[in-house]
PDB file of C-alpha atoms in Angstrom:
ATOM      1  CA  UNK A  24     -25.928  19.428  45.015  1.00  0.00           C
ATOM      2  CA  UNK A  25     -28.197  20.693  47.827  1.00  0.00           C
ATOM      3  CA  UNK A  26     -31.260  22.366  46.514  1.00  0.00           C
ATOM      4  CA  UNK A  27     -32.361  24.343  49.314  1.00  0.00           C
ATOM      5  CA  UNK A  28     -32.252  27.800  50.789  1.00  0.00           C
ATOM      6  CA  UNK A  29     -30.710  27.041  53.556  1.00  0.00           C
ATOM      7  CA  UNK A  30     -28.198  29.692  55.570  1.00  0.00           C
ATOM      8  CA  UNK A  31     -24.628  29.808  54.370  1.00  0.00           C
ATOM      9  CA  UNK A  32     -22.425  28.111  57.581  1.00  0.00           C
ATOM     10  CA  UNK A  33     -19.895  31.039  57.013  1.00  0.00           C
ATOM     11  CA  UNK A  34     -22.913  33.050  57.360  1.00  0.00           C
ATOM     12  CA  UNK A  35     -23.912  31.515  61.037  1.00  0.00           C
ATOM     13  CA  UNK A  36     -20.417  31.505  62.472  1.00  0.00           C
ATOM     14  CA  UNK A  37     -20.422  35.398  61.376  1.00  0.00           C
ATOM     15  CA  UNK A  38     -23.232  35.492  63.667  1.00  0.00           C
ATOM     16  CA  UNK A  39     -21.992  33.709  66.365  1.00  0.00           C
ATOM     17  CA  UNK A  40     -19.267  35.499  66.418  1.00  0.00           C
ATOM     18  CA  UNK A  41     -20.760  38.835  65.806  1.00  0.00           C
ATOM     19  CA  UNK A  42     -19.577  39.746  62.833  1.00  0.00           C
ATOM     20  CA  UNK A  43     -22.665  40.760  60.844  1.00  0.00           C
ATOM     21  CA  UNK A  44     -24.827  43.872  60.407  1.00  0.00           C
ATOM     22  CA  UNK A  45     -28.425  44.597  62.399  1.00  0.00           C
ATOM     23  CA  UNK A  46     -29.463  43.585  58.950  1.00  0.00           C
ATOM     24  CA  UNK A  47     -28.094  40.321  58.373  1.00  0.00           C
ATOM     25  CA  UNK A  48     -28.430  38.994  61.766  1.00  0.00           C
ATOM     26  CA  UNK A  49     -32.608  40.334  61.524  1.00  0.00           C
ATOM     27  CA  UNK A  50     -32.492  37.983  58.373  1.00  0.00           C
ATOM     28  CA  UNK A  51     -30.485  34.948  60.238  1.00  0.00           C
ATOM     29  CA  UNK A  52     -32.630  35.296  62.796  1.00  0.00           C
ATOM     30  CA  UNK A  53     -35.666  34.973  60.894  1.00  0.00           C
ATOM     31  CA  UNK A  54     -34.553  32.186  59.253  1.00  0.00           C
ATOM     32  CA  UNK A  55     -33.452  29.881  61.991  1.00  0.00           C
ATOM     33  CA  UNK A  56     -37.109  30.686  63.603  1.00  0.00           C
ATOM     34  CA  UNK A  57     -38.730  28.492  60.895  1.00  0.00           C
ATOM     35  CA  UNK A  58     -35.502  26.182  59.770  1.00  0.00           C
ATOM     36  CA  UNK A  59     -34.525  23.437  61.888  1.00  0.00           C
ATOM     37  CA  UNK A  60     -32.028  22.249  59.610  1.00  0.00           C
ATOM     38  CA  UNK A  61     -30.467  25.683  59.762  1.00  0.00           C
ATOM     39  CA  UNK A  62     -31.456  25.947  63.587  1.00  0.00           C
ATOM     40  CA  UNK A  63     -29.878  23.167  64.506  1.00  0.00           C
ATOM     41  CA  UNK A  64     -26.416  24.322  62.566  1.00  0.00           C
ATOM     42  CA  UNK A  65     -26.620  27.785  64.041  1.00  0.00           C
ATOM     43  CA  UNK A  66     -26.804  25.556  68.094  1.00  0.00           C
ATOM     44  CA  UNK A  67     -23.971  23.353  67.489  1.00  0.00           C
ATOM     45  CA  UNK A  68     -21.649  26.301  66.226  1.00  0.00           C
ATOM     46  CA  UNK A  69     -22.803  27.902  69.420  1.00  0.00           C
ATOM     47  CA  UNK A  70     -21.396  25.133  71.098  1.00  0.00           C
ATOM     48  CA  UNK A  71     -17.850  24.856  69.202  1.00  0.00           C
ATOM     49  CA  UNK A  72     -17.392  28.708  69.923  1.00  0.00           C
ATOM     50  CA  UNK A  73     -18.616  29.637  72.966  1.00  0.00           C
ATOM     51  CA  UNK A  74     -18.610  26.291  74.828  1.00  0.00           C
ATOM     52  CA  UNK A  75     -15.252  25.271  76.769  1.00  0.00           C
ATOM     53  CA  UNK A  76     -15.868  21.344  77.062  1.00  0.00           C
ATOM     54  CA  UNK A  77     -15.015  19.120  74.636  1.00  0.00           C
ATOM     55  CA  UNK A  78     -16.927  19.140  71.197  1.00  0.00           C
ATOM     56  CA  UNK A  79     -19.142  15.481  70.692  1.00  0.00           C
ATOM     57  CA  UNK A  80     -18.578  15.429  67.121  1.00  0.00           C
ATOM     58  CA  UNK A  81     -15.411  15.943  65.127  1.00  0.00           C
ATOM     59  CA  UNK A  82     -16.303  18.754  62.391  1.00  0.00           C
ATOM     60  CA  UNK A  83     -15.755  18.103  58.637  1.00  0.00           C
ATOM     61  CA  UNK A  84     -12.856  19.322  56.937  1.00  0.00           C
ATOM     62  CA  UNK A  85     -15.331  22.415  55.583  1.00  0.00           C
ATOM     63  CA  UNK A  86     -16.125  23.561  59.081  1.00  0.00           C
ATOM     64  CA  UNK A  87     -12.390  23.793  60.586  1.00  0.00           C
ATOM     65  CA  UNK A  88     -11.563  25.592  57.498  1.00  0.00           C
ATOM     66  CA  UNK A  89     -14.317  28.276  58.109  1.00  0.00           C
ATOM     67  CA  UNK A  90     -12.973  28.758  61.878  1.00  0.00           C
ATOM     68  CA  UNK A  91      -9.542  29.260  60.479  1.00  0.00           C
ATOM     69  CA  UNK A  92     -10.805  31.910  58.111  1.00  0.00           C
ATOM     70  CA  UNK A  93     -12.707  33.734  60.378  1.00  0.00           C
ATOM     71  CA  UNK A  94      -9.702  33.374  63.170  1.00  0.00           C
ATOM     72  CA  UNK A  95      -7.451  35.018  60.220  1.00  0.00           C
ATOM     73  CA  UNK A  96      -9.904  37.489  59.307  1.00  0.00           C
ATOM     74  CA  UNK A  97      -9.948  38.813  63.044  1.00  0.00           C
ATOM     75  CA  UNK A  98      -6.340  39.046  63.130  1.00  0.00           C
ATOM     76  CA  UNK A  99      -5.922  40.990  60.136  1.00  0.00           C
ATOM     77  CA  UNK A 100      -8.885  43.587  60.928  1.00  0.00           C
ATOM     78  CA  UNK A 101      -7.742  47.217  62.780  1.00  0.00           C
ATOM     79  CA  UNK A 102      -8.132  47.309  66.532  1.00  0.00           C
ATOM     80  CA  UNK A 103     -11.822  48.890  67.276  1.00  0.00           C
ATOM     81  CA  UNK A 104     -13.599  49.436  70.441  1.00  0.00           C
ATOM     82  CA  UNK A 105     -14.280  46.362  72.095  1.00  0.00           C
ATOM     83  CA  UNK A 106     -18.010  45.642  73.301  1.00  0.00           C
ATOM     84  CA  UNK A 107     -19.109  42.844  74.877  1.00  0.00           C
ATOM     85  CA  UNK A 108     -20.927  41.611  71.908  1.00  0.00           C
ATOM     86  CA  UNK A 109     -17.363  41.048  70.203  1.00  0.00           C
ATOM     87  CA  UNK A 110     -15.271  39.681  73.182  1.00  0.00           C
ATOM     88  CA  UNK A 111     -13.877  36.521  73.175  1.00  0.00           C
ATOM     89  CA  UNK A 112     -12.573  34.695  76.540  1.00  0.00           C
ATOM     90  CA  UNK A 113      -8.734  33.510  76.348  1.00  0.00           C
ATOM     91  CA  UNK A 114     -10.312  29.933  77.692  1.00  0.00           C
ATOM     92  CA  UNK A 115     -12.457  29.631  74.187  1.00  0.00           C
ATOM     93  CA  UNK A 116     -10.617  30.897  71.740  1.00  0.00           C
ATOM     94  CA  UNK A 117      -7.819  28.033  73.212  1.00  0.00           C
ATOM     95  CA  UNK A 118     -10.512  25.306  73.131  1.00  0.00           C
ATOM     96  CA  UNK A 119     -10.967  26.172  69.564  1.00  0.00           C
ATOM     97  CA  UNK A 120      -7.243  26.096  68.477  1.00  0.00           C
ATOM     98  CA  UNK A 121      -6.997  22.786  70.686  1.00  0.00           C
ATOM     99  CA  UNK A 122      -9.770  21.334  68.461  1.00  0.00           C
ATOM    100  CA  UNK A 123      -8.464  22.300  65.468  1.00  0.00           C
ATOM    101  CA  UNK A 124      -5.435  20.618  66.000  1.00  0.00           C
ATOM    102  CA  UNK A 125      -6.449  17.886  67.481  1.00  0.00           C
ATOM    103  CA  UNK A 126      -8.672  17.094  64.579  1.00  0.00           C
ATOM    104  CA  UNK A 127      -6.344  18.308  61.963  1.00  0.00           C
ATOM    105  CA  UNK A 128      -5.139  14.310  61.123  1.00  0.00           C
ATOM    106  CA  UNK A 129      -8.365  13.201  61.174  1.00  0.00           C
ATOM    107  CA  UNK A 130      -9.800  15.399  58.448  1.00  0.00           C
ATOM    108  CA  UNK A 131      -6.778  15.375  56.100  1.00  0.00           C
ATOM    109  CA  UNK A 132      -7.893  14.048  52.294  1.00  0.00           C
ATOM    110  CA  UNK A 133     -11.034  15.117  52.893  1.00  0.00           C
ATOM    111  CA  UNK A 134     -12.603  17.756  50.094  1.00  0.00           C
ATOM    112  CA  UNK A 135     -14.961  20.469  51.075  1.00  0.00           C
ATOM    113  CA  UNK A 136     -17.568  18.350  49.312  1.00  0.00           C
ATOM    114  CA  UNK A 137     -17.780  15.859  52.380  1.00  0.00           C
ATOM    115  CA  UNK A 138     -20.957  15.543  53.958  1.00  0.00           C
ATOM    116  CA  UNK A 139     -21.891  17.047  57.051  1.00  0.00           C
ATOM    117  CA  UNK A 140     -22.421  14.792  60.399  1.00  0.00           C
ATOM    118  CA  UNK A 141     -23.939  16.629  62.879  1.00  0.00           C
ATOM    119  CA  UNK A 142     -25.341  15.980  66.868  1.00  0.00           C
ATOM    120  CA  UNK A 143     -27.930  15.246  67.942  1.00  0.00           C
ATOM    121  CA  UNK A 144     -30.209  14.810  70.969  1.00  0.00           C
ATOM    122  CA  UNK A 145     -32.439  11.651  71.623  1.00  0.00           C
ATOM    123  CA  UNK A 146     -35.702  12.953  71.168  1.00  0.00           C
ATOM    124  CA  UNK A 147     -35.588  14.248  67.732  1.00  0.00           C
ATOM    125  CA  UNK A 148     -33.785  11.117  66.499  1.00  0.00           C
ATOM    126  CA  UNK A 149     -37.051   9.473  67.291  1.00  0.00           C
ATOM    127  CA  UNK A 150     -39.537  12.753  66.350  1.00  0.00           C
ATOM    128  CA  UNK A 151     -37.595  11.582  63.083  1.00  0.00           C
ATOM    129  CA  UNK A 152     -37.871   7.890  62.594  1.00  0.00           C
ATOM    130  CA  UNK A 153     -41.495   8.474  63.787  1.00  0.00           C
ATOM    131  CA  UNK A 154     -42.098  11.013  61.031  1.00  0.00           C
ATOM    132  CA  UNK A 155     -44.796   9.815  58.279  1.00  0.00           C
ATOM    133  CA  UNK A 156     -42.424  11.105  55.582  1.00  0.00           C
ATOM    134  CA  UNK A 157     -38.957   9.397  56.954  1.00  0.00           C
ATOM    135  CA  UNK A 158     -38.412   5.757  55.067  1.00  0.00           C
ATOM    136  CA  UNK A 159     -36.367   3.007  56.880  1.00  0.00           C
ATOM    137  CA  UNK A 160     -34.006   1.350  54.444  1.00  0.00           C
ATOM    138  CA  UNK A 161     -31.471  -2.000  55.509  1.00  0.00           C
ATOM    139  CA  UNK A 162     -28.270  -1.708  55.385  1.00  0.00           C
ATOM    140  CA  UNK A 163     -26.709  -4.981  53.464  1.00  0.00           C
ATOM    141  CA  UNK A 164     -23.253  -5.970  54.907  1.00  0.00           C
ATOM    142  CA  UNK A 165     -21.014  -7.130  52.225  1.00  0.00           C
ATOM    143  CA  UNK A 166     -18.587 -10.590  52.717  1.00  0.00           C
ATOM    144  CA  UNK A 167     -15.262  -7.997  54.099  1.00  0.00           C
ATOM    145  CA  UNK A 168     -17.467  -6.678  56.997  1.00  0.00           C
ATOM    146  CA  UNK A 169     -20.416 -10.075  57.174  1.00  0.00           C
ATOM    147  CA  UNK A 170     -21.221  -9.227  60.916  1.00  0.00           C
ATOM    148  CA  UNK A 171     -22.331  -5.623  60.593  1.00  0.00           C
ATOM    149  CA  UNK A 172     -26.554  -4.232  60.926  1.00  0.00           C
ATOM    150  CA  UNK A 173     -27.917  -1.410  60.814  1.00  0.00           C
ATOM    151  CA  UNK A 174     -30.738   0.915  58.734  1.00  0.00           C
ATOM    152  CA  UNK A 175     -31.132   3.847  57.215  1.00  0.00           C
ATOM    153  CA  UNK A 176     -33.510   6.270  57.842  1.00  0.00           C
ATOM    154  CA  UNK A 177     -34.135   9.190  54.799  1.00  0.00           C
ATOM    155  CA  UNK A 178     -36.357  12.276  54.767  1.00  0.00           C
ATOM    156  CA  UNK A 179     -36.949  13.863  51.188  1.00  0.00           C
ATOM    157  CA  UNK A 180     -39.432  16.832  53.397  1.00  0.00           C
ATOM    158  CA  UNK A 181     -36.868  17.345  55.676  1.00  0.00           C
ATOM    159  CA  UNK A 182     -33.991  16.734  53.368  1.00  0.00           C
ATOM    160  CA  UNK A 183     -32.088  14.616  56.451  1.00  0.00           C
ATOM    161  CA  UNK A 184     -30.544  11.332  56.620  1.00  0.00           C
ATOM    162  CA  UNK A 185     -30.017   9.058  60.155  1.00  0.00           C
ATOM    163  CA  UNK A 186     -27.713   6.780  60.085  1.00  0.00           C
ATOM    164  CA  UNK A 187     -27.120   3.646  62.637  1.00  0.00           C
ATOM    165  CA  UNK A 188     -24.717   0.811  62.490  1.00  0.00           C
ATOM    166  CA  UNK A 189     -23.865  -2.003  64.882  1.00  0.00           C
ATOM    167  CA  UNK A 190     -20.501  -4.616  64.326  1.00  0.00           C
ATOM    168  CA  UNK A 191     -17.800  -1.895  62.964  1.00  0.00           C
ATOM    169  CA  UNK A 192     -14.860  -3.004  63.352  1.00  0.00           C
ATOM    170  CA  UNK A 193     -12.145  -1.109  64.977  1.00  0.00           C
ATOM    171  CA  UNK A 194      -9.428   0.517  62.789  1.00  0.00           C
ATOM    172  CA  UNK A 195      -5.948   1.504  63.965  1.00  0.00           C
ATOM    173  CA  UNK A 196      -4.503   2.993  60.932  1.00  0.00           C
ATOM    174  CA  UNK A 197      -7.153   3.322  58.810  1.00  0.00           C
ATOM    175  CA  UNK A 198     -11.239   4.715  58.764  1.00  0.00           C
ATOM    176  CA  UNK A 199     -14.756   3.488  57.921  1.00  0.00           C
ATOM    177  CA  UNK A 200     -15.996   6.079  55.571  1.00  0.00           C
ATOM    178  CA  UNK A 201     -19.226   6.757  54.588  1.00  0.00           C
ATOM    179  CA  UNK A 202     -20.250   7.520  50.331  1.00  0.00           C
ATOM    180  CA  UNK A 203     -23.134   9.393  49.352  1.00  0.00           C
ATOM    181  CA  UNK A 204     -23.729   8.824  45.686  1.00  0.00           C
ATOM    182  CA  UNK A 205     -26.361  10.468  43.585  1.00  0.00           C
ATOM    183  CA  UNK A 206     -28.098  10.248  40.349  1.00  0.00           C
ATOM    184  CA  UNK A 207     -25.687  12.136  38.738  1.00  0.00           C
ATOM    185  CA  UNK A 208     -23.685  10.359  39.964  1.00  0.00           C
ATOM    186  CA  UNK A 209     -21.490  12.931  42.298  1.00  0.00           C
ATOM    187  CA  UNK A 210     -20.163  11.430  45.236  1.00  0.00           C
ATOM    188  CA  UNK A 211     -20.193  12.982  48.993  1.00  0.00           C
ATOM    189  CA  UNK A 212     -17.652  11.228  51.651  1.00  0.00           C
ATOM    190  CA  UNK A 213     -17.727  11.574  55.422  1.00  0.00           C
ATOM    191  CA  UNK A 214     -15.026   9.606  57.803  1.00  0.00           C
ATOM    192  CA  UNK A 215     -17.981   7.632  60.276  1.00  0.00           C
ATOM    193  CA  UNK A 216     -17.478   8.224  63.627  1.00  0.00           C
ATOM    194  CA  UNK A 217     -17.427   4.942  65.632  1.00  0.00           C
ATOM    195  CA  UNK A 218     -17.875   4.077  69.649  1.00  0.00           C
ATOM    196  CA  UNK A 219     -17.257   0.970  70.444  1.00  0.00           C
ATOM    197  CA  UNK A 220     -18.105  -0.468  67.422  1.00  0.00           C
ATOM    198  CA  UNK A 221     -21.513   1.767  66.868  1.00  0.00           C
ATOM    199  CA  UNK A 222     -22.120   4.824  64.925  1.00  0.00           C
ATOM    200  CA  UNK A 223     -24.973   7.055  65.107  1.00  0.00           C
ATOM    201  CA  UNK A 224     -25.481   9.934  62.898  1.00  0.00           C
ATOM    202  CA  UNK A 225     -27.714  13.035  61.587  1.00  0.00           C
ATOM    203  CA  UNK A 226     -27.012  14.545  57.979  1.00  0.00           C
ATOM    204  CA  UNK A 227     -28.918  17.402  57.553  1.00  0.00           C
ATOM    205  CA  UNK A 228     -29.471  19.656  54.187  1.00  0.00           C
ATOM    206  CA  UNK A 229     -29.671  16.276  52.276  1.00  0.00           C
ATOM    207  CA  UNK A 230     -31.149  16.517  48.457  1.00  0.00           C
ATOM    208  CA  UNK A 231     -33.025  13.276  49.098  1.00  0.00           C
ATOM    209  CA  UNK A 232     -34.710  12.805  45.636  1.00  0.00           C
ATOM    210  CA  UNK A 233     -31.625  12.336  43.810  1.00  0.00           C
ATOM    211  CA  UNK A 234     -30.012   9.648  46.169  1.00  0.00           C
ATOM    212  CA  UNK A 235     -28.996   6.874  44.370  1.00  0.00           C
ATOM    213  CA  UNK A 236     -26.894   4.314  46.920  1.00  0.00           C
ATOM    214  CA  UNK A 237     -25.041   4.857  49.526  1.00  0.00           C
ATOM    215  CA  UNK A 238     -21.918   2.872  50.965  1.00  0.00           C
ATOM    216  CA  UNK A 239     -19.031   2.206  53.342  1.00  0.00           C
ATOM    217  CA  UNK A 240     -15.101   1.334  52.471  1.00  0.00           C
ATOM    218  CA  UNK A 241     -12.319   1.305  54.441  1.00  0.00           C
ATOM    219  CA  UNK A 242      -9.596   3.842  53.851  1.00  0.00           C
ATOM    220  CA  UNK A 243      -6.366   5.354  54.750  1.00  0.00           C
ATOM    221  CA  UNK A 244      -6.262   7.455  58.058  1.00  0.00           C
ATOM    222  CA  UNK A 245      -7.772  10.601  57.580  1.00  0.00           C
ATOM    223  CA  UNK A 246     -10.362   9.050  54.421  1.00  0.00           C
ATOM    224  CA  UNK A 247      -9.757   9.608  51.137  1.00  0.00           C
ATOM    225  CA  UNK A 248     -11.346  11.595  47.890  1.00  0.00           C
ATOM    226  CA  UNK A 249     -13.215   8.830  45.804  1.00  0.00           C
ATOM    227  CA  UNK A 250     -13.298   5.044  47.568  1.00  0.00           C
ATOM    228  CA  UNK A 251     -10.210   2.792  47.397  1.00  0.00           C
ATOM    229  CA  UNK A 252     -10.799   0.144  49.960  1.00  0.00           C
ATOM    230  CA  UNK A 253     -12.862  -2.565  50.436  1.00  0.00           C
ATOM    231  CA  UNK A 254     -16.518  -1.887  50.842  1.00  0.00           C
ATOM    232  CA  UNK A 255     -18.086  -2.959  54.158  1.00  0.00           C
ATOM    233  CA  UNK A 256     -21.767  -2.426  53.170  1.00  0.00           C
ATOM    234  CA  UNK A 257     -24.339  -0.697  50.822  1.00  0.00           C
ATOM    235  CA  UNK A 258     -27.842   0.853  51.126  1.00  0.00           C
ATOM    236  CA  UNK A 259     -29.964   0.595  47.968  1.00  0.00           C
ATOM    237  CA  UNK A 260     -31.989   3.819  47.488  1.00  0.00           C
ATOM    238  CA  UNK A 261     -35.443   3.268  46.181  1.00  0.00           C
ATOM    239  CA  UNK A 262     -36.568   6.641  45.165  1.00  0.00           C
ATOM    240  CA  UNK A 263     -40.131   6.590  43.713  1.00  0.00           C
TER     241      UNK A 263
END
């Protein structure tokens, strides 16, 4: 769907972790020079690895399964000479098992097609919605959720997406999750994180040009393939 040259993420956790060639990481390290998109990917693996505290935002489905591969792929490969460019502390490789696990149930249903919600810090939510190219859209609550607001805001330069909503409600066996639809009519799905009540979220690597709508439903725990429940609210895309 994404028609961009951004970085591979298996390719920044390798990197992160080590794992490439001089080679490769020259050419990662390029990239994420002039790539914010890809930058800010590369900083918030960073943090998931290396950091001990607690992560701010659940990763998708696609991301735990990458740390799982590349947890395998170090316990299958013979012993070497450890450096301390390769060494792992007991402490993180335990905060990342904890967060798989932990996040496990909240993932499940979810294909590797689910869109990416990613962190963010204060400032370049607003660097964004000031941005000449970004365009605010409403979001129009439908009659299951009538109390909810919020906008839209959608980059086709930067290929991003910012999302804020006000008046979710709170679900106890079920989740608000988010559709992405396109022109062609594929569909991207993310479970919406919510604190009391609000969400705020970044999508980055977005192909803005083909959006077509985007929605909200509620599903089962864990969120589901294609929608099922009832939609909470819709956000027409205008593309010119």
């Amino acid at each position: 769907m994404v028609k961009s040259n951004h970085l591979t993420e298996q390719q920044l956790i390798d990197y992160v972790l080590g794992e490439l060639s001089d080679e490769e990481r020259s050419i990662v390290s390029q990239h994420t020079t002039t790539c914010s998109a890809c930058k800010r990917t590369l900083i918030h693996w960073e943090k998931i690895i290396t950091s001990e505290s607690s992560i701010p935002v659940p990763p998708s489905a696609e991301k735990m399964d990458l740390v799982w591969k590349n947890l395998d792929t170090k316990r299958t490969k013979p012993r070497r000479k450890i450096t301390p460019r390769f060494v792992f502390s007991i402490s993180s490789l335990t905060a990342i098992l904890m967060l798989v696990v932990a996040l496990a149930s909240l993932n499940k249903g979810m294909d590797h097609d689910a869109v990416q919600i990613a962190p963010f810090e204060e400032q370049e939510r607003l660097n964004f919605q000031q941005n000449p190219h970004t365009q605010q859209l409403d979001i129009e609550p439908l009659s299951y959720q009538p109390d909810l607001n919020g906008y839209v805001w959608v980059n086709d330069v930067t290929h991003e997406i910012f999302v804020e909503i006000d008046g979710l409600s709170e679900l106890q066996n079920q989740d608000h999750q988010l559709w992405i639809i396109f022109t062609d009519n594929n569909v991207q799905g993310a479970i919406i994180p919510i604190q009391e009540g609000s969400s705020r979220f970044f999508m980055h690597g977005m192909d803005v040009e083909t959006l077509k709508l985007i929605k909200a439903s509620v599903e089962p725990k864990g969120g589901s393939h294609t929608p099922t429940g009832p939609e909470t609210f819709i956000v027409d895309i205008k593309n010119e």
